[in-house]
Amino acid sequence: LGRSEKRAILIVADAQLCVAAVLVAFSLRLGRWEIFDREVGLAAVIALSSWLPIFLMRGTYSSILRFSGGRTMVGLGYSVLLYSIPLIVIFGIIGMTGIPRTLAFIQPLLFLLFLATARIIARYAVVDLLKRRDIQQQSVVLIYGAGEAGQQLAMALRGDPGMRLVGFIDDDRKIEGEI
């Protein structure tokens, strides 16, 4: 699949997670499943219309699965934080009949949980499992220098399935066996 097709699949999956977070948030708040209520549908439409522009402007979909590391998760958290602002204004401050005010807080938290979990699972399935089949074609890497720059390089290599870090070489005996 091309980059644009992967991005489209990810956007559709995230839209489904956004709606699922609305449903679960309603369920947690009200103590019962309210799937086909008008208020749930309205909350889902508002959540979807708030989510997509913010995530697109933030560049959330510029990196797909290969780069679903810590930096991506922090970016997701920041995007969800921005996404929660219109929800807080609409549901929490202005208020809507039949929609609990706490939905403005519960739904973004659930949405972030769903997004992070889906990305971790997808990265593991796509990158770690499928790419491990080509383990014979991996380049073996030994880094000279175990200082800060060497550790940054090691972190970058962790995301590359074509590279296998086997160790560090450093002349500082104090750090032997530490990394």
Short mmCIF file of N, CA and C in Angstrom, two decimals:
data_model
loop_
_atom_site.label_atom_id
_atom_site.label_comp_id
_atom_site.label_asym_id
_atom_site.label_seq_id
_atom_site.Cartn_x
_atom_site.Cartn_y
_atom_site.Cartn_z
N LEU A 1 0.82 -1.19 0.00
CA LEU A 1 0.00 0.00 0.00
C LEU A 1 0.87 1.25 0.00
N GLY A 2 0.37 2.27 -0.67
CA GLY A 2 1.07 3.54 -0.69
C GLY A 2 0.84 4.35 0.57
N ARG A 3 1.59 5.42 0.69
CA ARG A 3 1.51 6.26 1.87
C ARG A 3 0.11 6.86 2.06
N SER A 4 -0.50 7.34 0.98
CA SER A 4 -1.82 7.97 1.10
C SER A 4 -2.89 6.94 1.48
N GLU A 5 -2.77 5.70 0.98
CA GLU A 5 -3.73 4.66 1.36
C GLU A 5 -3.59 4.29 2.83
N LYS A 6 -2.35 4.20 3.30
CA LYS A 6 -2.12 3.91 4.72
C LYS A 6 -2.68 5.02 5.60
N ARG A 7 -2.47 6.26 5.16
CA ARG A 7 -2.99 7.41 5.92
C ARG A 7 -4.52 7.37 5.97
N ALA A 8 -5.15 7.04 4.85
CA ALA A 8 -6.62 6.97 4.80
C ALA A 8 -7.14 5.88 5.73
N ILE A 9 -6.48 4.73 5.74
CA ILE A 9 -6.88 3.63 6.62
C ILE A 9 -6.75 4.07 8.08
N LEU A 10 -5.67 4.75 8.40
CA LEU A 10 -5.45 5.21 9.77
C LEU A 10 -6.49 6.24 10.19
N ILE A 11 -6.87 7.14 9.29
CA ILE A 11 -7.88 8.15 9.60
C ILE A 11 -9.23 7.49 9.84
N VAL A 12 -9.60 6.53 8.99
CA VAL A 12 -10.88 5.82 9.17
C VAL A 12 -10.87 5.05 10.50
N ALA A 13 -9.76 4.39 10.80
CA ALA A 13 -9.66 3.65 12.07
C ALA A 13 -9.77 4.60 13.26
N ASP A 14 -9.11 5.76 13.18
CA ASP A 14 -9.18 6.73 14.28
C ASP A 14 -10.58 7.31 14.42
N ALA A 15 -11.29 7.48 13.31
CA ALA A 15 -12.68 7.96 13.38
C ALA A 15 -13.54 6.95 14.13
N GLN A 16 -13.31 5.67 13.86
CA GLN A 16 -14.06 4.63 14.57
C GLN A 16 -13.70 4.63 16.05
N LEU A 17 -12.44 4.84 16.37
CA LEU A 17 -12.02 4.90 17.77
C LEU A 17 -12.63 6.12 18.47
N CYS A 18 -12.76 7.22 17.76
CA CYS A 18 -13.37 8.43 18.32
C CYS A 18 -14.83 8.16 18.69
N VAL A 19 -15.56 7.52 17.78
CA VAL A 19 -16.96 7.20 18.06
C VAL A 19 -17.05 6.17 19.19
N ALA A 20 -16.16 5.19 19.18
CA ALA A 20 -16.15 4.18 20.25
C ALA A 20 -15.89 4.84 21.60
N ALA A 21 -15.01 5.84 21.62
CA ALA A 21 -14.73 6.55 22.87
C ALA A 21 -15.97 7.31 23.36
N VAL A 22 -16.75 7.85 22.43
CA VAL A 22 -18.00 8.52 22.81
C VAL A 22 -18.96 7.51 23.43
N LEU A 23 -19.11 6.36 22.79
CA LEU A 23 -20.03 5.33 23.29
C LEU A 23 -19.61 4.83 24.67
N VAL A 24 -18.33 4.56 24.84
CA VAL A 24 -17.84 4.06 26.13
C VAL A 24 -17.95 5.16 27.20
N ALA A 25 -17.67 6.40 26.84
CA ALA A 25 -17.78 7.50 27.80
C ALA A 25 -19.23 7.65 28.28
N PHE A 26 -20.18 7.58 27.35
CA PHE A 26 -21.59 7.62 27.75
C PHE A 26 -21.91 6.46 28.67
N SER A 27 -21.44 5.28 28.32
CA SER A 27 -21.71 4.09 29.12
C SER A 27 -21.13 4.22 30.53
N LEU A 28 -19.91 4.70 30.62
CA LEU A 28 -19.28 4.87 31.92
C LEU A 28 -20.00 5.91 32.76
N ARG A 29 -20.43 6.98 32.12
CA ARG A 29 -21.07 8.08 32.85
C ARG A 29 -22.50 7.73 33.28
N LEU A 30 -23.26 7.08 32.39
CA LEU A 30 -24.67 6.81 32.67
C LEU A 30 -24.91 5.43 33.27
N GLY A 31 -23.93 4.53 33.15
CA GLY A 31 -24.08 3.19 33.70
C GLY A 31 -24.89 2.25 32.83
N ARG A 32 -25.16 2.64 31.61
CA ARG A 32 -25.89 1.78 30.67
C ARG A 32 -25.46 2.15 29.25
N TRP A 33 -25.66 1.22 28.34
CA TRP A 33 -25.30 1.45 26.94
C TRP A 33 -26.42 2.22 26.25
N GLU A 34 -26.09 3.35 25.70
CA GLU A 34 -27.03 4.21 24.99
C GLU A 34 -26.53 4.38 23.55
N ILE A 35 -26.56 3.31 22.78
CA ILE A 35 -25.93 3.33 21.46
C ILE A 35 -26.71 4.15 20.44
N PHE A 36 -28.02 4.02 20.41
CA PHE A 36 -28.80 4.64 19.34
C PHE A 36 -29.56 5.88 19.79
N ASP A 37 -29.15 6.50 20.88
CA ASP A 37 -29.79 7.72 21.33
C ASP A 37 -29.35 8.91 20.47
N ARG A 38 -30.23 9.88 20.36
CA ARG A 38 -29.94 11.09 19.60
C ARG A 38 -28.75 11.83 20.20
N GLU A 39 -28.67 11.87 21.53
CA GLU A 39 -27.59 12.58 22.20
C GLU A 39 -26.22 11.95 21.93
N VAL A 40 -26.20 10.63 21.88
CA VAL A 40 -24.94 9.93 21.58
C VAL A 40 -24.51 10.25 20.16
N GLY A 41 -25.45 10.23 19.23
CA GLY A 41 -25.14 10.58 17.84
C GLY A 41 -24.66 12.00 17.71
N LEU A 42 -25.31 12.92 18.41
CA LEU A 42 -24.90 14.32 18.37
C LEU A 42 -23.51 14.50 18.96
N ALA A 43 -23.25 13.85 20.07
CA ALA A 43 -21.92 13.93 20.69
C ALA A 43 -20.86 13.34 19.76
N ALA A 44 -21.18 12.25 19.07
CA ALA A 44 -20.23 11.64 18.14
C ALA A 44 -19.94 12.57 16.96
N VAL A 45 -20.97 13.22 16.44
CA VAL A 45 -20.76 14.17 15.32
C VAL A 45 -19.89 15.34 15.77
N ILE A 46 -20.15 15.87 16.95
CA ILE A 46 -19.35 16.98 17.47
C ILE A 46 -17.91 16.53 17.71
N ALA A 47 -17.74 15.34 18.27
CA ALA A 47 -16.39 14.82 18.52
C ALA A 47 -15.64 14.62 17.20
N LEU A 48 -16.29 14.03 16.21
CA LEU A 48 -15.64 13.81 14.91
C LEU A 48 -15.29 15.13 14.22
N SER A 49 -16.19 16.09 14.29
CA SER A 49 -15.93 17.37 13.62
C SER A 49 -14.86 18.18 14.35
N SER A 50 -14.64 17.90 15.61
CA SER A 50 -13.55 18.56 16.34
C SER A 50 -12.22 17.84 16.12
N TRP A 51 -12.29 16.52 16.06
CA TRP A 51 -11.08 15.70 15.97
C TRP A 51 -10.31 15.89 14.66
N LEU A 52 -10.97 15.72 13.54
CA LEU A 52 -10.25 15.66 12.27
C LEU A 52 -9.48 16.93 11.93
N PRO A 53 -10.07 18.11 12.01
CA PRO A 53 -9.29 19.31 11.67
C PRO A 53 -8.08 19.52 12.58
N ILE A 54 -8.26 19.26 13.87
CA ILE A 54 -7.15 19.47 14.80
C ILE A 54 -6.02 18.48 14.54
N PHE A 55 -6.36 17.23 14.33
CA PHE A 55 -5.32 16.22 14.09
C PHE A 55 -4.62 16.44 12.75
N LEU A 56 -5.35 16.90 11.75
CA LEU A 56 -4.72 17.18 10.46
C LEU A 56 -3.81 18.40 10.55
N MET A 57 -4.26 19.46 11.23
CA MET A 57 -3.43 20.66 11.38
C MET A 57 -2.18 20.36 12.20
N ARG A 58 -2.29 19.48 13.17
CA ARG A 58 -1.14 19.13 14.01
C ARG A 58 -0.16 18.20 13.30
N GLY A 59 -0.54 17.64 12.17
CA GLY A 59 0.34 16.73 11.46
C GLY A 59 0.40 15.35 12.08
N THR A 60 -0.66 14.96 12.77
CA THR A 60 -0.70 13.67 13.45
C THR A 60 -0.54 12.52 12.46
N TYR A 61 -0.99 12.71 11.24
CA TYR A 61 -0.95 11.62 10.26
C TYR A 61 0.23 11.73 9.30
N SER A 62 1.23 12.52 9.66
CA SER A 62 2.42 12.61 8.80
C SER A 62 3.34 11.41 9.00
N SER A 63 3.30 10.79 10.17
CA SER A 63 4.05 9.56 10.38
C SER A 63 3.05 8.44 10.64
N ILE A 64 3.26 7.35 9.98
CA ILE A 64 2.28 6.28 10.07
C ILE A 64 2.72 5.32 11.18
N LEU A 65 2.88 4.04 10.92
CA LEU A 65 3.14 3.06 11.97
C LEU A 65 4.61 2.91 12.33
N ARG A 66 5.47 3.08 11.36
CA ARG A 66 6.87 2.79 11.58
C ARG A 66 7.46 3.64 12.70
N PHE A 67 6.89 4.82 12.88
CA PHE A 67 7.43 5.75 13.85
C PHE A 67 6.53 5.91 15.06
N SER A 68 5.88 4.85 15.50
CA SER A 68 4.96 4.93 16.65
C SER A 68 5.70 4.73 17.96
N GLY A 69 6.68 5.57 18.18
CA GLY A 69 7.44 5.49 19.41
C GLY A 69 6.98 6.53 20.42
N GLY A 70 7.85 6.84 21.35
CA GLY A 70 7.52 7.76 22.42
C GLY A 70 7.17 9.15 21.93
N ARG A 71 7.90 9.65 20.94
CA ARG A 71 7.64 10.99 20.42
C ARG A 71 6.26 11.05 19.77
N THR A 72 5.87 9.99 19.08
CA THR A 72 4.54 9.94 18.46
C THR A 72 3.46 9.93 19.53
N MET A 73 3.67 9.20 20.61
CA MET A 73 2.69 9.14 21.68
C MET A 73 2.53 10.49 22.37
N VAL A 74 3.63 11.21 22.55
CA VAL A 74 3.55 12.56 23.13
C VAL A 74 2.78 13.47 22.17
N GLY A 75 3.04 13.35 20.88
CA GLY A 75 2.31 14.13 19.89
C GLY A 75 0.82 13.81 19.90
N LEU A 76 0.49 12.54 20.06
CA LEU A 76 -0.93 12.15 20.18
C LEU A 76 -1.55 12.79 21.42
N GLY A 77 -0.83 12.76 22.51
CA GLY A 77 -1.34 13.36 23.75
C GLY A 77 -1.60 14.85 23.58
N TYR A 78 -0.68 15.54 22.91
CA TYR A 78 -0.85 16.97 22.69
C TYR A 78 -2.03 17.23 21.76
N SER A 79 -2.18 16.42 20.72
CA SER A 79 -3.31 16.57 19.81
C SER A 79 -4.64 16.34 20.53
N VAL A 80 -4.69 15.33 21.38
CA VAL A 80 -5.93 15.06 22.13
C VAL A 80 -6.21 16.19 23.12
N LEU A 81 -5.16 16.75 23.71
CA LEU A 81 -5.35 17.89 24.61
C LEU A 81 -5.99 19.06 23.86
N LEU A 82 -5.48 19.37 22.67
CA LEU A 82 -6.08 20.43 21.86
C LEU A 82 -7.50 20.07 21.43
N TYR A 83 -7.70 18.80 21.11
CA TYR A 83 -9.02 18.31 20.71
C TYR A 83 -10.04 18.45 21.83
N SER A 84 -9.59 18.32 23.07
CA SER A 84 -10.52 18.39 24.20
C SER A 84 -11.03 19.81 24.46
N ILE A 85 -10.33 20.82 23.98
CA ILE A 85 -10.74 22.21 24.24
C ILE A 85 -12.13 22.51 23.68
N PRO A 86 -12.40 22.22 22.39
CA PRO A 86 -13.77 22.48 21.92
C PRO A 86 -14.82 21.63 22.64
N LEU A 87 -14.46 20.41 23.03
CA LEU A 87 -15.41 19.57 23.75
C LEU A 87 -15.73 20.16 25.12
N ILE A 88 -14.72 20.67 25.78
CA ILE A 88 -14.94 21.30 27.09
C ILE A 88 -15.83 22.52 26.95
N VAL A 89 -15.58 23.31 25.90
CA VAL A 89 -16.41 24.50 25.68
C VAL A 89 -17.85 24.10 25.38
N ILE A 90 -18.03 23.15 24.45
CA ILE A 90 -19.38 22.79 24.01
C ILE A 90 -20.14 22.00 25.07
N PHE A 91 -19.52 20.94 25.59
CA PHE A 91 -20.22 20.08 26.54
C PHE A 91 -20.12 20.57 27.97
N GLY A 92 -18.92 21.05 28.35
CA GLY A 92 -18.68 21.41 29.74
C GLY A 92 -19.16 22.78 30.13
N ILE A 93 -18.89 23.78 29.29
CA ILE A 93 -19.22 25.16 29.65
C ILE A 93 -20.62 25.54 29.15
N ILE A 94 -20.83 25.39 27.85
CA ILE A 94 -22.13 25.74 27.28
C ILE A 94 -23.19 24.73 27.73
N GLY A 95 -22.87 23.46 27.61
CA GLY A 95 -23.78 22.40 28.01
C GLY A 95 -24.81 22.10 26.94
N MET A 96 -25.18 20.84 26.85
CA MET A 96 -26.19 20.40 25.89
C MET A 96 -27.13 19.45 26.61
N THR A 97 -28.40 19.59 26.38
CA THR A 97 -29.40 18.77 27.03
C THR A 97 -29.19 17.30 26.68
N GLY A 98 -29.11 16.46 27.68
CA GLY A 98 -28.97 15.02 27.48
C GLY A 98 -27.54 14.54 27.36
N ILE A 99 -26.57 15.46 27.29
CA ILE A 99 -25.16 15.09 27.19
C ILE A 99 -24.47 15.51 28.49
N PRO A 100 -23.96 14.54 29.24
CA PRO A 100 -23.31 14.87 30.51
C PRO A 100 -22.10 15.77 30.31
N ARG A 101 -21.93 16.74 31.19
CA ARG A 101 -20.78 17.65 31.09
C ARG A 101 -19.45 16.91 31.22
N THR A 102 -19.45 15.86 32.00
CA THR A 102 -18.21 15.11 32.21
C THR A 102 -17.76 14.36 30.96
N LEU A 103 -18.62 14.26 29.96
CA LEU A 103 -18.22 13.63 28.70
C LEU A 103 -17.05 14.38 28.06
N ALA A 104 -16.97 15.69 28.31
CA ALA A 104 -15.89 16.51 27.76
C ALA A 104 -14.52 16.09 28.30
N PHE A 105 -14.50 15.41 29.43
CA PHE A 105 -13.24 14.97 30.02
C PHE A 105 -13.02 13.47 29.83
N ILE A 106 -14.08 12.70 29.96
CA ILE A 106 -13.96 11.24 29.87
C ILE A 106 -13.65 10.81 28.43
N GLN A 107 -14.35 11.37 27.45
CA GLN A 107 -14.17 10.95 26.06
C GLN A 107 -12.75 11.19 25.55
N PRO A 108 -12.15 12.38 25.74
CA PRO A 108 -10.77 12.55 25.26
C PRO A 108 -9.77 11.60 25.92
N LEU A 109 -9.96 11.32 27.21
CA LEU A 109 -9.05 10.38 27.88
C LEU A 109 -9.18 8.98 27.28
N LEU A 110 -10.42 8.55 27.06
CA LEU A 110 -10.63 7.24 26.43
C LEU A 110 -10.10 7.22 25.01
N PHE A 111 -10.32 8.31 24.29
CA PHE A 111 -9.85 8.40 22.90
C PHE A 111 -8.32 8.28 22.86
N LEU A 112 -7.62 8.95 23.75
CA LEU A 112 -6.16 8.85 23.80
C LEU A 112 -5.74 7.42 24.14
N LEU A 113 -6.42 6.81 25.08
CA LEU A 113 -6.12 5.42 25.43
C LEU A 113 -6.31 4.50 24.23
N PHE A 114 -7.42 4.66 23.53
CA PHE A 114 -7.70 3.84 22.35
C PHE A 114 -6.67 4.08 21.25
N LEU A 115 -6.34 5.35 20.99
CA LEU A 115 -5.37 5.68 19.94
C LEU A 115 -3.99 5.08 20.24
N ALA A 116 -3.54 5.28 21.46
CA ALA A 116 -2.21 4.78 21.84
C ALA A 116 -2.16 3.25 21.77
N THR A 117 -3.20 2.61 22.28
CA THR A 117 -3.25 1.14 22.25
C THR A 117 -3.27 0.62 20.82
N ALA A 118 -4.08 1.23 19.98
CA ALA A 118 -4.16 0.79 18.58
C ALA A 118 -2.83 0.96 17.87
N ARG A 119 -2.13 2.06 18.14
CA ARG A 119 -0.85 2.28 17.47
C ARG A 119 0.23 1.32 17.97
N ILE A 120 0.21 1.05 19.24
CA ILE A 120 1.20 0.11 19.78
C ILE A 120 0.96 -1.30 19.22
N ILE A 121 -0.29 -1.72 19.18
CA ILE A 121 -0.62 -3.04 18.63
C ILE A 121 -0.28 -3.10 17.15
N ALA A 122 -0.65 -2.06 16.40
CA ALA A 122 -0.38 -2.05 14.96
C ALA A 122 1.12 -2.04 14.69
N ARG A 123 1.86 -1.25 15.44
CA ARG A 123 3.31 -1.20 15.23
C ARG A 123 3.93 -2.56 15.52
N TYR A 124 3.48 -3.17 16.60
CA TYR A 124 4.01 -4.49 16.94
C TYR A 124 3.68 -5.50 15.84
N ALA A 125 2.43 -5.49 15.38
CA ALA A 125 2.01 -6.46 14.37
C ALA A 125 2.70 -6.23 13.03
N VAL A 126 2.72 -4.97 12.60
CA VAL A 126 3.25 -4.69 11.27
C VAL A 126 4.77 -4.67 11.25
N VAL A 127 5.37 -3.93 12.15
CA VAL A 127 6.82 -3.76 12.10
C VAL A 127 7.54 -4.91 12.78
N ASP A 128 7.19 -5.17 14.02
CA ASP A 128 7.96 -6.14 14.78
C ASP A 128 7.72 -7.58 14.35
N LEU A 129 6.48 -7.96 14.04
CA LEU A 129 6.21 -9.34 13.67
C LEU A 129 6.49 -9.62 12.19
N LEU A 130 5.93 -8.78 11.31
CA LEU A 130 6.08 -9.04 9.89
C LEU A 130 7.50 -8.80 9.39
N LYS A 131 8.16 -7.81 9.91
CA LYS A 131 9.51 -7.49 9.46
C LYS A 131 10.56 -8.43 10.04
N ARG A 132 10.25 -9.12 11.11
CA ARG A 132 11.21 -10.05 11.72
C ARG A 132 11.46 -11.26 10.82
N ARG A 133 10.58 -11.51 9.87
CA ARG A 133 10.78 -12.64 8.97
C ARG A 133 12.06 -12.48 8.16
N ASP A 134 12.44 -11.23 7.91
CA ASP A 134 13.63 -10.96 7.13
C ASP A 134 14.85 -10.76 8.01
N ILE A 135 14.94 -11.53 9.08
CA ILE A 135 16.01 -11.34 10.06
C ILE A 135 17.39 -11.64 9.47
N GLN A 136 17.45 -12.48 8.43
CA GLN A 136 18.74 -12.77 7.82
C GLN A 136 19.28 -11.56 7.07
N GLN A 137 18.43 -10.64 6.68
CA GLN A 137 18.85 -9.48 5.92
C GLN A 137 19.15 -8.27 6.81
N GLN A 138 19.13 -8.45 8.11
CA GLN A 138 19.43 -7.35 9.02
C GLN A 138 20.91 -7.04 9.02
N SER A 139 21.22 -5.76 9.13
CA SER A 139 22.60 -5.34 9.30
C SER A 139 22.92 -5.33 10.78
N VAL A 140 24.04 -5.90 11.13
CA VAL A 140 24.49 -5.93 12.52
C VAL A 140 25.24 -4.63 12.77
N VAL A 141 24.86 -3.93 13.86
CA VAL A 141 25.43 -2.61 14.14
C VAL A 141 26.11 -2.63 15.50
N LEU A 142 27.30 -2.04 15.54
CA LEU A 142 28.06 -1.85 16.76
C LEU A 142 28.37 -0.35 16.82
N ILE A 143 27.98 0.32 17.89
CA ILE A 143 28.14 1.76 17.99
C ILE A 143 29.41 2.08 18.76
N TYR A 144 30.23 2.96 18.17
CA TYR A 144 31.44 3.42 18.84
C TYR A 144 31.09 4.67 19.64
N GLY A 145 31.15 4.56 20.95
CA GLY A 145 30.81 5.68 21.84
C GLY A 145 29.46 5.43 22.49
N ALA A 146 29.48 5.25 23.80
CA ALA A 146 28.26 4.96 24.54
C ALA A 146 27.73 6.18 25.27
N GLY A 147 28.19 7.36 24.86
CA GLY A 147 27.71 8.58 25.48
C GLY A 147 26.32 8.96 24.99
N GLU A 148 25.99 10.22 25.15
CA GLU A 148 24.64 10.68 24.80
C GLU A 148 24.34 10.51 23.31
N ALA A 149 25.30 10.83 22.47
CA ALA A 149 25.08 10.70 21.02
C ALA A 149 24.92 9.24 20.63
N GLY A 150 25.71 8.36 21.23
CA GLY A 150 25.59 6.94 20.94
C GLY A 150 24.25 6.37 21.37
N GLN A 151 23.77 6.83 22.52
CA GLN A 151 22.46 6.37 23.01
C GLN A 151 21.33 6.89 22.14
N GLN A 152 21.46 8.12 21.63
CA GLN A 152 20.45 8.66 20.71
C GLN A 152 20.43 7.86 19.42
N LEU A 153 21.60 7.50 18.93
CA LEU A 153 21.67 6.68 17.72
C LEU A 153 21.04 5.32 17.97
N ALA A 154 21.28 4.74 19.14
CA ALA A 154 20.68 3.44 19.48
C ALA A 154 19.16 3.54 19.50
N MET A 155 18.63 4.63 20.06
CA MET A 155 17.17 4.82 20.08
C MET A 155 16.62 4.92 18.67
N ALA A 156 17.32 5.61 17.80
CA ALA A 156 16.87 5.74 16.40
C ALA A 156 16.92 4.39 15.69
N LEU A 157 17.90 3.59 15.99
CA LEU A 157 18.03 2.28 15.34
C LEU A 157 16.97 1.29 15.80
N ARG A 158 16.42 1.50 16.98
CA ARG A 158 15.38 0.59 17.48
C ARG A 158 14.17 0.57 16.56
N GLY A 159 13.88 1.67 15.89
CA GLY A 159 12.74 1.73 15.00
C GLY A 159 13.00 1.20 13.61
N ASP A 160 14.23 0.80 13.33
CA ASP A 160 14.58 0.31 12.00
C ASP A 160 14.72 -1.21 12.04
N PRO A 161 13.76 -1.92 11.42
CA PRO A 161 13.83 -3.38 11.47
C PRO A 161 14.99 -3.97 10.66
N GLY A 162 15.62 -3.17 9.83
CA GLY A 162 16.74 -3.64 9.04
C GLY A 162 18.07 -3.58 9.78
N MET A 163 18.06 -3.05 10.99
CA MET A 163 19.28 -2.90 11.79
C MET A 163 19.13 -3.64 13.10
N ARG A 164 20.19 -4.29 13.51
CA ARG A 164 20.19 -4.99 14.80
C ARG A 164 21.40 -4.54 15.59
N LEU A 165 21.13 -3.80 16.66
CA LEU A 165 22.19 -3.29 17.52
C LEU A 165 22.68 -4.42 18.41
N VAL A 166 23.99 -4.69 18.35
CA VAL A 166 24.54 -5.76 19.18
C VAL A 166 25.34 -5.22 20.35
N GLY A 167 25.70 -3.94 20.33
CA GLY A 167 26.43 -3.40 21.46
C GLY A 167 27.10 -2.08 21.18
N PHE A 168 27.86 -1.63 22.20
CA PHE A 168 28.59 -0.38 22.13
C PHE A 168 30.07 -0.66 22.35
N ILE A 169 30.90 0.19 21.80
CA ILE A 169 32.33 0.17 22.09
C ILE A 169 32.67 1.52 22.69
N ASP A 170 33.29 1.51 23.86
CA ASP A 170 33.66 2.77 24.50
C ASP A 170 34.91 2.52 25.34
N ASP A 171 35.73 3.55 25.44
CA ASP A 171 36.97 3.39 26.20
C ASP A 171 36.81 3.72 27.68
N ASP A 172 35.61 4.10 28.11
CA ASP A 172 35.34 4.41 29.50
C ASP A 172 34.94 3.13 30.24
N ARG A 173 35.82 2.61 31.06
CA ARG A 173 35.57 1.34 31.77
C ARG A 173 34.46 1.46 32.82
N LYS A 174 34.17 2.68 33.29
CA LYS A 174 33.14 2.86 34.32
C LYS A 174 31.74 2.51 33.82
N ILE A 175 31.51 2.61 32.53
CA ILE A 175 30.17 2.33 32.01
C ILE A 175 30.05 0.94 31.42
N GLU A 176 31.07 0.14 31.58
CA GLU A 176 31.04 -1.23 31.04
C GLU A 176 29.91 -2.01 31.70
N GLY A 177 29.07 -2.62 30.87
CA GLY A 177 27.94 -3.42 31.33
C GLY A 177 26.75 -2.61 31.80
N GLU A 178 26.78 -1.29 31.65
CA GLU A 178 25.69 -0.42 32.12
C GLU A 178 24.58 -0.27 31.10
N ILE A 179 24.91 -0.24 29.83
CA ILE A 179 23.93 0.08 28.80
C ILE A 179 23.43 -1.20 28.13
#
